[in-house]
């Protein structure tokens, strides 16, 4: 591991310069779509598009555009609900010609995908989902473009057995992703440090000799603090709804709020707190007016990201409380300090058992290497933990809790 990545100087865009940021960065690294799967996903987009438009397909000659939407388009893909080895991807296929209604358009797409070599194909209300044997899922959504701004259009909504609800829904996923990416530009030092770790973790060479150099041939899969914070917010949501009970808050709502909340140069923990409170306070404001949260696509106001969630006050307030708890817990750790054991237990509740255990182990290893190299270490005045003398000598796990507080409860402040 190159020592110049882990300088410990505490600058906001150094993902390892603050102990709380460093732990959250380790968690985020364990949630990323690995570089090899990222490349595979790109190949699969192209293969699916070619199959839909192949000779003899019901949609031959009718595909005008095929592009990723959602998390893949903004580099915010993470593992799915409560798992660590499955990934959801999304694509839009723009269909031209014909005058099909919503159900007929989904019928055509389903027929065009029939026989595609995956483990399972499932029709849903707004898309056709392809399930790959390696755990990747690809949702393909049929759309029609309107004769307005580029990529403004409608998507089909047709739930089996409920023809009275069939309709076309306004959509401009392309415009939204461009808006988000414009608001969350690459933060070079942060991005290069985390990408180097991500590539090394999965056995790939990262094509950048120094932290300050932009790699010419290697894609940056992690680009900004705001997007990594968004991934952690999404993981927190996935764990909260891991039992599958009820519809969970849509990723696009969280992405929209992350775009609005983006501020270049913030530390990772501070950005997670900012995004969590942004959404929680938006829900609180709606609830005070006895309304449901209403979030529009900033590039296409007719599209409402909240058209299917929340369904009632109880549902949205449950999520707001969880977000307040996440932000308050992180702020407690930042401002008062906390014993490592307490922090680990709390983080497992927020982000999941396996990923947090791996991340704490890696954090310990990183700090042990830093101490042995006589580099700057985290101190009581600068962070959560201090190196333990026995660990320095033995080279074992190098974290010891700061002095215990009388009260180490997490997340009970406003």
Tab-separated table of C-alpha atoms in Angstrom:
chain	number	residue	atom	x	y	z
A	1	UNK	CA	0.000	0.000	0.000
A	2	UNK	CA	1.455	3.378	-0.968
A	3	UNK	CA	2.092	5.442	2.152
A	4	UNK	CA	1.272	8.753	0.469
A	5	UNK	CA	-2.402	7.750	0.281
A	6	UNK	CA	-2.660	7.530	4.052
A	7	UNK	CA	-1.183	10.826	5.136
A	8	UNK	CA	-3.418	11.374	8.125
A	9	UNK	CA	-3.288	15.135	7.714
A	10	UNK	CA	-6.996	15.519	8.389
A	11	UNK	CA	-7.773	17.507	5.264
A	12	UNK	CA	-11.497	17.185	4.449
A	13	UNK	CA	-10.941	15.472	1.096
A	14	UNK	CA	-8.587	12.865	2.534
A	15	UNK	CA	-10.820	9.826	3.174
A	16	UNK	CA	-8.366	8.463	5.746
A	17	UNK	CA	-7.398	11.719	7.457
A	18	UNK	CA	-10.061	11.445	10.185
A	19	UNK	CA	-10.833	8.224	12.098
A	20	UNK	CA	-14.615	8.377	11.678
A	21	UNK	CA	-14.242	9.173	7.983
A	22	UNK	CA	-11.738	6.319	7.671
A	23	UNK	CA	-14.113	3.734	9.166
A	24	UNK	CA	-16.962	4.893	6.929
A	25	UNK	CA	-14.626	4.811	3.919
A	26	UNK	CA	-13.717	1.189	4.713
A	27	UNK	CA	-17.429	0.329	4.914
A	28	UNK	CA	-18.044	2.058	1.585
A	29	UNK	CA	-15.189	0.156	-0.061
A	30	UNK	CA	-16.842	-3.100	0.983
A	31	UNK	CA	-20.107	-2.046	-0.693
A	32	UNK	CA	-18.721	-1.074	-4.095
A	33	UNK	CA	-19.405	-2.827	-7.356
A	34	UNK	CA	-15.962	-4.437	-7.940
A	35	UNK	CA	-13.990	-3.206	-10.980
A	36	UNK	CA	-14.345	-6.552	-12.742
A	37	UNK	CA	-18.118	-6.582	-12.286
A	38	UNK	CA	-18.312	-2.954	-13.349
A	39	UNK	CA	-16.679	-3.846	-16.659
A	40	UNK	CA	-18.951	-6.894	-16.952
A	41	UNK	CA	-22.024	-4.730	-16.329
A	42	UNK	CA	-20.995	-2.392	-19.144
A	43	UNK	CA	-20.645	-5.383	-21.486
A	44	UNK	CA	-24.034	-6.711	-20.424
A	45	UNK	CA	-25.768	-3.445	-21.242
A	46	UNK	CA	-24.506	-3.691	-24.794
A	47	UNK	CA	-25.383	-7.379	-25.130
A	48	UNK	CA	-28.943	-6.866	-23.906
A	49	UNK	CA	-29.465	-3.938	-26.280
A	50	UNK	CA	-28.247	-5.968	-29.245
A	51	UNK	CA	-30.510	-8.871	-28.290
A	52	UNK	CA	-33.613	-6.689	-28.026
A	53	UNK	CA	-32.930	-5.185	-31.473
A	54	UNK	CA	-31.761	-8.413	-33.140
A	55	UNK	CA	-33.197	-9.579	-36.469
A	56	UNK	CA	-36.546	-11.255	-35.899
A	57	UNK	CA	-37.109	-9.600	-32.514
A	58	UNK	CA	-40.571	-8.097	-31.900
A	59	UNK	CA	-38.701	-4.796	-31.413
A	60	UNK	CA	-36.321	-5.097	-34.379
A	61	UNK	CA	-35.597	-1.618	-35.744
A	62	UNK	CA	-37.572	0.098	-32.988
A	63	UNK	CA	-34.821	0.741	-30.408
A	64	UNK	CA	-33.680	4.363	-30.710
A	65	UNK	CA	-31.558	4.446	-27.560
A	66	UNK	CA	-30.417	2.200	-24.714
A	67	UNK	CA	-28.660	3.660	-21.689
A	68	UNK	CA	-28.004	3.017	-17.996
A	69	UNK	CA	-30.075	4.886	-15.469
A	70	UNK	CA	-30.026	5.181	-11.704
A	71	UNK	CA	-27.057	4.096	-9.638
A	72	UNK	CA	-24.908	2.786	-12.488
A	73	UNK	CA	-25.201	6.098	-14.322
A	74	UNK	CA	-23.983	8.084	-11.298
A	75	UNK	CA	-21.501	5.474	-9.974
A	76	UNK	CA	-23.556	4.815	-6.832
A	77	UNK	CA	-24.234	1.081	-7.251
A	78	UNK	CA	-24.006	-0.965	-4.045
A	79	UNK	CA	-24.991	-4.447	-2.939
A	80	UNK	CA	-28.727	-5.051	-2.615
A	81	UNK	CA	-31.039	-5.384	0.381
A	82	UNK	CA	-29.005	-6.668	3.290
A	83	UNK	CA	-26.686	-8.776	1.122
A	84	UNK	CA	-23.057	-8.274	0.179
A	85	UNK	CA	-22.798	-10.068	-3.146
A	86	UNK	CA	-25.788	-9.016	-5.284
A	87	UNK	CA	-26.108	-5.852	-7.366
A	88	UNK	CA	-29.101	-4.178	-9.002
A	89	UNK	CA	-28.547	-2.330	-12.285
A	90	UNK	CA	-31.021	-0.328	-14.362
A	91	UNK	CA	-31.351	0.480	-18.040
A	92	UNK	CA	-33.824	2.372	-20.215
A	93	UNK	CA	-34.710	1.196	-23.712
A	94	UNK	CA	-36.344	3.911	-25.840
A	95	UNK	CA	-38.832	2.442	-28.277
A	96	UNK	CA	-40.031	4.274	-31.359
A	97	UNK	CA	-42.982	3.639	-33.678
A	98	UNK	CA	-46.274	1.903	-32.957
A	99	UNK	CA	-49.068	3.085	-30.709
A	100	UNK	CA	-49.045	0.473	-27.936
A	101	UNK	CA	-50.510	1.154	-24.528
A	102	UNK	CA	-48.428	0.584	-21.368
A	103	UNK	CA	-49.271	-3.112	-20.999
A	104	UNK	CA	-48.658	-3.813	-24.690
A	105	UNK	CA	-45.282	-2.071	-24.566
A	106	UNK	CA	-44.197	-4.246	-21.645
A	107	UNK	CA	-45.552	-7.275	-23.529
A	108	UNK	CA	-43.338	-6.416	-26.500
A	109	UNK	CA	-40.246	-5.977	-24.357
A	110	UNK	CA	-40.922	-9.225	-22.518
A	111	UNK	CA	-41.280	-11.033	-25.837
A	112	UNK	CA	-38.100	-9.425	-27.190
A	113	UNK	CA	-36.154	-10.663	-24.148
A	114	UNK	CA	-37.617	-14.159	-24.277
A	115	UNK	CA	-34.836	-16.730	-24.453
A	116	UNK	CA	-32.092	-14.367	-23.300
A	117	UNK	CA	-29.386	-16.486	-21.584
A	118	UNK	CA	-29.854	-15.604	-17.914
A	119	UNK	CA	-30.962	-17.695	-14.952
A	120	UNK	CA	-34.405	-16.074	-14.753
A	121	UNK	CA	-36.526	-13.361	-16.398
A	122	UNK	CA	-39.267	-11.674	-14.380
A	123	UNK	CA	-41.877	-9.178	-15.489
A	124	UNK	CA	-42.602	-6.335	-13.074
A	125	UNK	CA	-44.908	-3.334	-13.058
A	126	UNK	CA	-42.522	-1.004	-14.897
A	127	UNK	CA	-39.673	-3.167	-16.163
A	128	UNK	CA	-38.429	-6.609	-17.109
A	129	UNK	CA	-35.752	-7.931	-14.736
A	130	UNK	CA	-32.916	-10.178	-15.888
A	131	UNK	CA	-31.345	-12.284	-13.131
A	132	UNK	CA	-27.777	-13.414	-13.782
A	133	UNK	CA	-26.235	-16.459	-12.129
A	134	UNK	CA	-23.546	-14.346	-10.432
A	135	UNK	CA	-26.093	-12.295	-8.469
A	136	UNK	CA	-26.368	-9.304	-10.785
A	137	UNK	CA	-29.872	-8.090	-11.681
A	138	UNK	CA	-30.641	-5.824	-14.638
A	139	UNK	CA	-33.968	-3.973	-14.760
A	140	UNK	CA	-34.853	-2.986	-18.339
A	141	UNK	CA	-37.498	-0.258	-18.507
A	142	UNK	CA	-39.305	0.515	-21.791
A	143	UNK	CA	-39.749	4.205	-22.544
A	144	UNK	CA	-41.137	6.478	-25.222
A	145	UNK	CA	-39.566	9.863	-25.873
A	146	UNK	CA	-41.637	13.029	-26.004
A	147	UNK	CA	-40.928	15.640	-28.667
A	148	UNK	CA	-39.428	18.003	-26.087
A	149	UNK	CA	-35.998	18.152	-24.378
A	150	UNK	CA	-33.584	15.309	-25.038
A	151	UNK	CA	-34.605	12.095	-23.326
A	152	UNK	CA	-37.806	13.517	-21.775
A	153	UNK	CA	-40.437	10.862	-22.153
A	154	UNK	CA	-42.724	8.376	-20.463
A	155	UNK	CA	-42.372	4.852	-19.123
A	156	UNK	CA	-44.991	2.134	-18.938
A	157	UNK	CA	-46.788	1.320	-15.676
A	158	UNK	CA	-48.911	-1.809	-15.975
A	159	UNK	CA	-49.460	-4.120	-13.034
A	160	UNK	CA	-50.995	-7.458	-13.928
A	161	UNK	CA	-54.608	-7.746	-12.821
A	162	UNK	CA	-55.088	-3.980	-12.334
A	163	UNK	CA	-55.860	-2.570	-15.796
A	164	UNK	CA	-57.546	0.463	-14.243
A	165	UNK	CA	-54.124	1.609	-13.026
A	166	UNK	CA	-52.296	1.214	-16.333
A	167	UNK	CA	-50.734	4.471	-17.486
A	168	UNK	CA	-47.664	6.161	-18.879
A	169	UNK	CA	-45.525	7.936	-16.285
A	170	UNK	CA	-43.343	11.007	-17.043
A	171	UNK	CA	-39.598	10.234	-16.908
A	172	UNK	CA	-36.251	11.816	-17.712
A	173	UNK	CA	-33.661	9.586	-16.056
A	174	UNK	CA	-30.986	10.734	-18.488
A	175	UNK	CA	-31.444	14.398	-17.613
A	176	UNK	CA	-31.497	13.675	-13.891
A	177	UNK	CA	-28.240	11.708	-14.001
A	178	UNK	CA	-26.573	14.527	-15.938
A	179	UNK	CA	-27.831	17.002	-13.310
A	180	UNK	CA	-26.497	14.844	-10.467
A	181	UNK	CA	-23.104	14.306	-12.070
A	182	UNK	CA	-22.778	18.036	-12.711
A	183	UNK	CA	-23.429	18.760	-9.025
A	184	UNK	CA	-20.980	16.111	-7.784
A	185	UNK	CA	-17.759	16.607	-9.776
A	186	UNK	CA	-14.670	14.488	-9.206
A	187	UNK	CA	-12.876	15.336	-5.969
A	188	UNK	CA	-9.471	14.258	-7.153
A	189	UNK	CA	-7.559	13.444	-3.984
A	190	UNK	CA	-10.509	11.669	-2.367
A	191	UNK	CA	-11.343	9.777	-5.565
A	192	UNK	CA	-7.824	8.593	-6.284
A	193	UNK	CA	-7.209	7.421	-2.732
A	194	UNK	CA	-10.385	5.342	-2.575
A	195	UNK	CA	-10.093	4.017	-6.136
A	196	UNK	CA	-6.563	2.846	-5.450
A	197	UNK	CA	-7.839	0.925	-2.419
A	198	UNK	CA	-10.817	-0.481	-4.354
A	199	UNK	CA	-8.699	-1.765	-7.234
A	200	UNK	CA	-6.082	-3.236	-4.892
A	201	UNK	CA	-8.799	-4.941	-2.821
A	202	UNK	CA	-9.963	-6.837	-5.909
A	203	UNK	CA	-6.524	-7.603	-7.332
A	204	UNK	CA	-6.438	-4.989	-10.087
A	205	UNK	CA	-3.628	-2.579	-10.890
A	206	UNK	CA	-4.569	1.055	-10.521
A	207	UNK	CA	-2.923	3.036	-13.312
A	208	UNK	CA	-1.728	6.067	-11.356
A	209	UNK	CA	1.824	6.373	-10.049
A	210	UNK	CA	1.076	9.133	-7.537
A	211	UNK	CA	-2.020	10.115	-5.625
A	212	UNK	CA	-2.100	13.480	-7.385
A	213	UNK	CA	-2.086	11.980	-10.880
A	214	UNK	CA	-5.292	11.238	-12.767
A	215	UNK	CA	-5.105	7.749	-14.315
A	216	UNK	CA	-5.544	7.886	-18.075
A	217	UNK	CA	-6.653	4.312	-18.742
A	218	UNK	CA	-8.332	3.264	-15.492
A	219	UNK	CA	-11.914	4.423	-14.909
A	220	UNK	CA	-12.623	6.182	-11.631
A	221	UNK	CA	-15.427	4.139	-10.083
A	222	UNK	CA	-15.525	6.389	-7.000
A	223	UNK	CA	-15.621	10.099	-7.753
A	224	UNK	CA	-16.918	12.290	-4.939
A	225	UNK	CA	-17.591	12.428	-1.221
A	226	UNK	CA	-21.274	13.106	-1.938
A	227	UNK	CA	-21.679	9.885	-3.931
A	228	UNK	CA	-19.870	7.707	-1.375
A	229	UNK	CA	-22.068	9.241	1.341
A	230	UNK	CA	-25.093	8.431	-0.827
A	231	UNK	CA	-23.946	4.813	-1.050
A	232	UNK	CA	-23.750	4.650	2.742
A	233	UNK	CA	-27.233	6.198	3.051
A	234	UNK	CA	-28.554	3.598	0.611
A	235	UNK	CA	-26.858	0.776	2.528
A	236	UNK	CA	-28.399	2.081	5.761
A	237	UNK	CA	-31.804	2.015	4.060
A	238	UNK	CA	-31.211	-1.502	2.706
A	239	UNK	CA	-30.409	-2.812	6.196
A	240	UNK	CA	-33.419	-1.003	7.687
A	241	UNK	CA	-35.721	-2.709	5.167
A	242	UNK	CA	-33.826	-6.008	4.910
A	243	UNK	CA	-36.836	-8.018	6.061
A	244	UNK	CA	-38.613	-7.031	2.853
A	245	UNK	CA	-41.678	-5.705	4.663
A	246	UNK	CA	-43.245	-2.884	2.684
A	247	UNK	CA	-41.963	-0.652	-0.072
A	248	UNK	CA	-38.721	1.096	0.806
A	249	UNK	CA	-37.726	4.692	-0.038
A	250	UNK	CA	-36.638	4.891	-3.689
A	251	UNK	CA	-32.947	5.296	-4.451
A	252	UNK	CA	-33.718	8.160	-6.812
A	253	UNK	CA	-35.201	10.202	-3.941
A	254	UNK	CA	-32.013	9.737	-1.934
A	255	UNK	CA	-29.913	10.553	-5.014
A	256	UNK	CA	-31.878	13.729	-5.664
A	257	UNK	CA	-31.431	14.899	-2.077
A	258	UNK	CA	-27.734	13.994	-2.253
A	259	UNK	CA	-27.378	16.184	-5.340
A	260	UNK	CA	-29.095	19.092	-3.618
A	261	UNK	CA	-26.975	18.615	-0.468
A	262	UNK	CA	-23.644	18.256	-2.287
A	263	UNK	CA	-20.864	20.544	-1.057
A	264	UNK	CA	-17.356	19.879	-2.426
A	265	UNK	CA	-14.607	19.278	0.125
A	266	UNK	CA	-16.681	18.038	3.074
A	267	UNK	CA	-15.507	15.073	5.116
A	268	UNK	CA	-17.302	11.780	4.567
A	269	UNK	CA	-18.970	11.533	7.989
A	270	UNK	CA	-20.140	15.133	7.762
A	271	UNK	CA	-21.617	14.492	4.321
A	272	UNK	CA	-23.445	11.357	5.513
A	273	UNK	CA	-24.934	13.412	8.347
A	274	UNK	CA	-25.861	16.224	5.959
A	275	UNK	CA	-27.637	13.897	3.516
A	276	UNK	CA	-29.429	11.975	6.270
A	277	UNK	CA	-30.729	15.179	7.805
A	278	UNK	CA	-31.638	16.634	4.412
A	279	UNK	CA	-34.085	13.805	3.724
A	280	UNK	CA	-35.285	13.503	7.340
A	281	UNK	CA	-36.025	17.219	7.574
A	282	UNK	CA	-37.818	17.210	4.219
A	283	UNK	CA	-40.067	14.459	5.583
A	284	UNK	CA	-40.535	16.340	8.865
A	285	UNK	CA	-41.561	19.478	6.989
A	286	UNK	CA	-44.091	17.569	4.893
A	287	UNK	CA	-45.454	15.815	7.996
A	288	UNK	CA	-45.952	19.130	9.823
A	289	UNK	CA	-48.238	20.140	6.964
A	290	UNK	CA	-49.956	16.738	7.078
A	291	UNK	CA	-48.575	15.985	3.613
A	292	UNK	CA	-46.499	13.224	2.104
A	293	UNK	CA	-42.982	13.859	0.882
A	294	UNK	CA	-43.031	15.143	-2.696
A	295	UNK	CA	-39.771	15.116	-4.679
A	296	UNK	CA	-39.630	16.146	-8.334
A	297	UNK	CA	-37.007	15.508	-10.966
A	298	UNK	CA	-35.103	18.823	-11.061
A	299	UNK	CA	-34.698	18.405	-14.839
A	300	UNK	CA	-38.297	17.373	-15.588
A	301	UNK	CA	-40.773	18.674	-13.048
A	302	UNK	CA	-43.585	16.463	-14.332
A	303	UNK	CA	-41.700	13.410	-13.066
A	304	UNK	CA	-42.341	12.775	-9.382
A	305	UNK	CA	-39.782	10.538	-7.737
A	306	UNK	CA	-42.195	9.921	-4.845
A	307	UNK	CA	-45.148	8.706	-6.909
A	308	UNK	CA	-45.120	5.290	-5.173
A	309	UNK	CA	-43.460	6.093	-1.833
A	310	UNK	CA	-44.317	7.197	0.800
A	311	UNK	CA	-47.813	5.744	0.955
A	312	UNK	CA	-48.754	7.196	4.358
A	313	UNK	CA	-47.497	9.298	7.261
A	314	UNK	CA	-46.422	6.321	9.349
A	315	UNK	CA	-44.251	4.991	6.534
A	316	UNK	CA	-42.383	8.232	5.935
A	317	UNK	CA	-41.981	9.109	9.609
A	318	UNK	CA	-40.494	5.672	10.330
A	319	UNK	CA	-37.770	6.412	7.810
A	320	UNK	CA	-37.215	9.955	9.047
A	321	UNK	CA	-36.639	8.657	12.591
A	322	UNK	CA	-34.068	6.172	11.286
A	323	UNK	CA	-32.221	8.907	9.400
A	324	UNK	CA	-32.206	11.193	12.436
A	325	UNK	CA	-30.808	8.291	14.443
A	326	UNK	CA	-28.024	7.725	11.916
A	327	UNK	CA	-27.026	11.398	11.848
A	328	UNK	CA	-27.263	11.798	15.614
A	329	UNK	CA	-25.185	8.687	16.241
A	330	UNK	CA	-22.412	9.873	13.937
A	331	UNK	CA	-22.455	13.308	15.530
A	332	UNK	CA	-22.243	11.772	19.000
A	333	UNK	CA	-19.188	9.773	17.923
A	334	UNK	CA	-17.623	12.851	16.358
A	335	UNK	CA	-18.246	15.276	19.227
A	336	UNK	CA	-18.021	13.159	22.368
A	337	UNK	CA	-15.892	10.206	21.336
A	338	UNK	CA	-17.020	6.652	21.902
A	339	UNK	CA	-15.569	3.308	22.884
A	340	UNK	CA	-14.687	1.125	19.942
A	341	UNK	CA	-16.917	-1.709	21.165
A	342	UNK	CA	-19.921	0.610	21.346
A	343	UNK	CA	-19.190	2.059	17.917
A	344	UNK	CA	-18.827	-1.372	16.312
A	345	UNK	CA	-22.135	-2.570	17.722
A	346	UNK	CA	-23.937	0.566	16.610
A	347	UNK	CA	-22.398	0.512	13.124
A	348	UNK	CA	-23.478	-3.107	12.672
A	349	UNK	CA	-27.059	-2.063	13.360
A	350	UNK	CA	-26.780	0.733	10.793
A	351	UNK	CA	-24.846	-0.949	7.979
A	352	UNK	CA	-24.901	-4.705	8.569
A	353	UNK	CA	-22.920	-7.300	10.502
A	354	UNK	CA	-20.512	-8.682	7.924
A	355	UNK	CA	-19.538	-5.487	6.149
A	356	UNK	CA	-18.859	-3.602	9.393
A	357	UNK	CA	-16.807	-6.438	10.889
A	358	UNK	CA	-14.624	-6.565	7.765
A	359	UNK	CA	-14.308	-2.788	7.721
A	360	UNK	CA	-13.266	-2.484	11.375
A	361	UNK	CA	-10.661	-5.220	10.833
A	362	UNK	CA	-9.250	-3.326	7.845
A	363	UNK	CA	-9.277	-0.070	9.787
A	364	UNK	CA	-7.299	-1.720	12.585
A	365	UNK	CA	-4.820	-3.130	10.077
A	366	UNK	CA	-4.387	0.238	8.391
A	367	UNK	CA	-3.788	2.005	11.696
A	368	UNK	CA	-1.335	-0.679	12.817
A	369	UNK	CA	0.670	-0.208	9.612
A	370	UNK	CA	0.619	3.521	10.125
A	371	UNK	CA	1.877	3.287	13.689
A	372	UNK	CA	4.629	0.831	12.783
A	373	UNK	CA	5.735	3.187	10.010
A	374	UNK	CA	5.900	5.988	12.635
A	375	UNK	CA	3.418	8.043	10.671
A	376	UNK	CA	0.852	10.363	12.161
A	377	UNK	CA	-1.720	8.481	14.237
A	378	UNK	CA	-5.157	9.389	15.511
A	379	UNK	CA	-5.129	11.070	18.933
A	380	UNK	CA	-7.727	11.906	21.535
A	381	UNK	CA	-7.733	15.498	20.399
A	382	UNK	CA	-8.074	14.565	16.745
A	383	UNK	CA	-10.363	11.567	16.630
A	384	UNK	CA	-12.052	8.596	18.189
A	385	UNK	CA	-9.254	6.222	19.104
A	386	UNK	CA	-5.627	6.097	20.214
A	387	UNK	CA	-3.029	3.428	19.369
A	388	UNK	CA	-2.617	0.875	22.163
A	389	UNK	CA	0.941	0.351	23.390
A	390	UNK	CA	0.780	-3.491	23.389
A	391	UNK	CA	-0.509	-3.475	19.831
A	392	UNK	CA	2.361	-1.275	18.706
A	393	UNK	CA	4.794	-3.813	20.115
A	394	UNK	CA	3.092	-6.956	18.845
A	395	UNK	CA	1.748	-5.638	15.573
A	396	UNK	CA	-1.735	-6.880	16.468
A	397	UNK	CA	-4.912	-4.859	16.080
A	398	UNK	CA	-3.877	-1.324	16.859
A	399	UNK	CA	-7.000	0.307	18.271
A	400	UNK	CA	-7.838	0.982	21.874
A	401	UNK	CA	-10.882	2.916	23.042
A	402	UNK	CA	-10.503	6.340	24.564
A	403	UNK	CA	-11.457	6.657	28.215
A	404	UNK	CA	-15.019	5.498	28.792
A	405	UNK	CA	-17.711	8.153	29.101
A	406	UNK	CA	-20.377	7.935	31.734
A	407	UNK	CA	-22.906	7.806	28.905
A	408	UNK	CA	-22.072	6.289	25.526
A	409	UNK	CA	-25.584	6.015	24.143
A	410	UNK	CA	-25.578	6.563	20.394
A	411	UNK	CA	-27.959	8.750	18.492
A	412	UNK	CA	-30.252	10.274	21.085
A	413	UNK	CA	-29.674	13.953	20.495
A	414	UNK	CA	-31.401	16.548	18.332
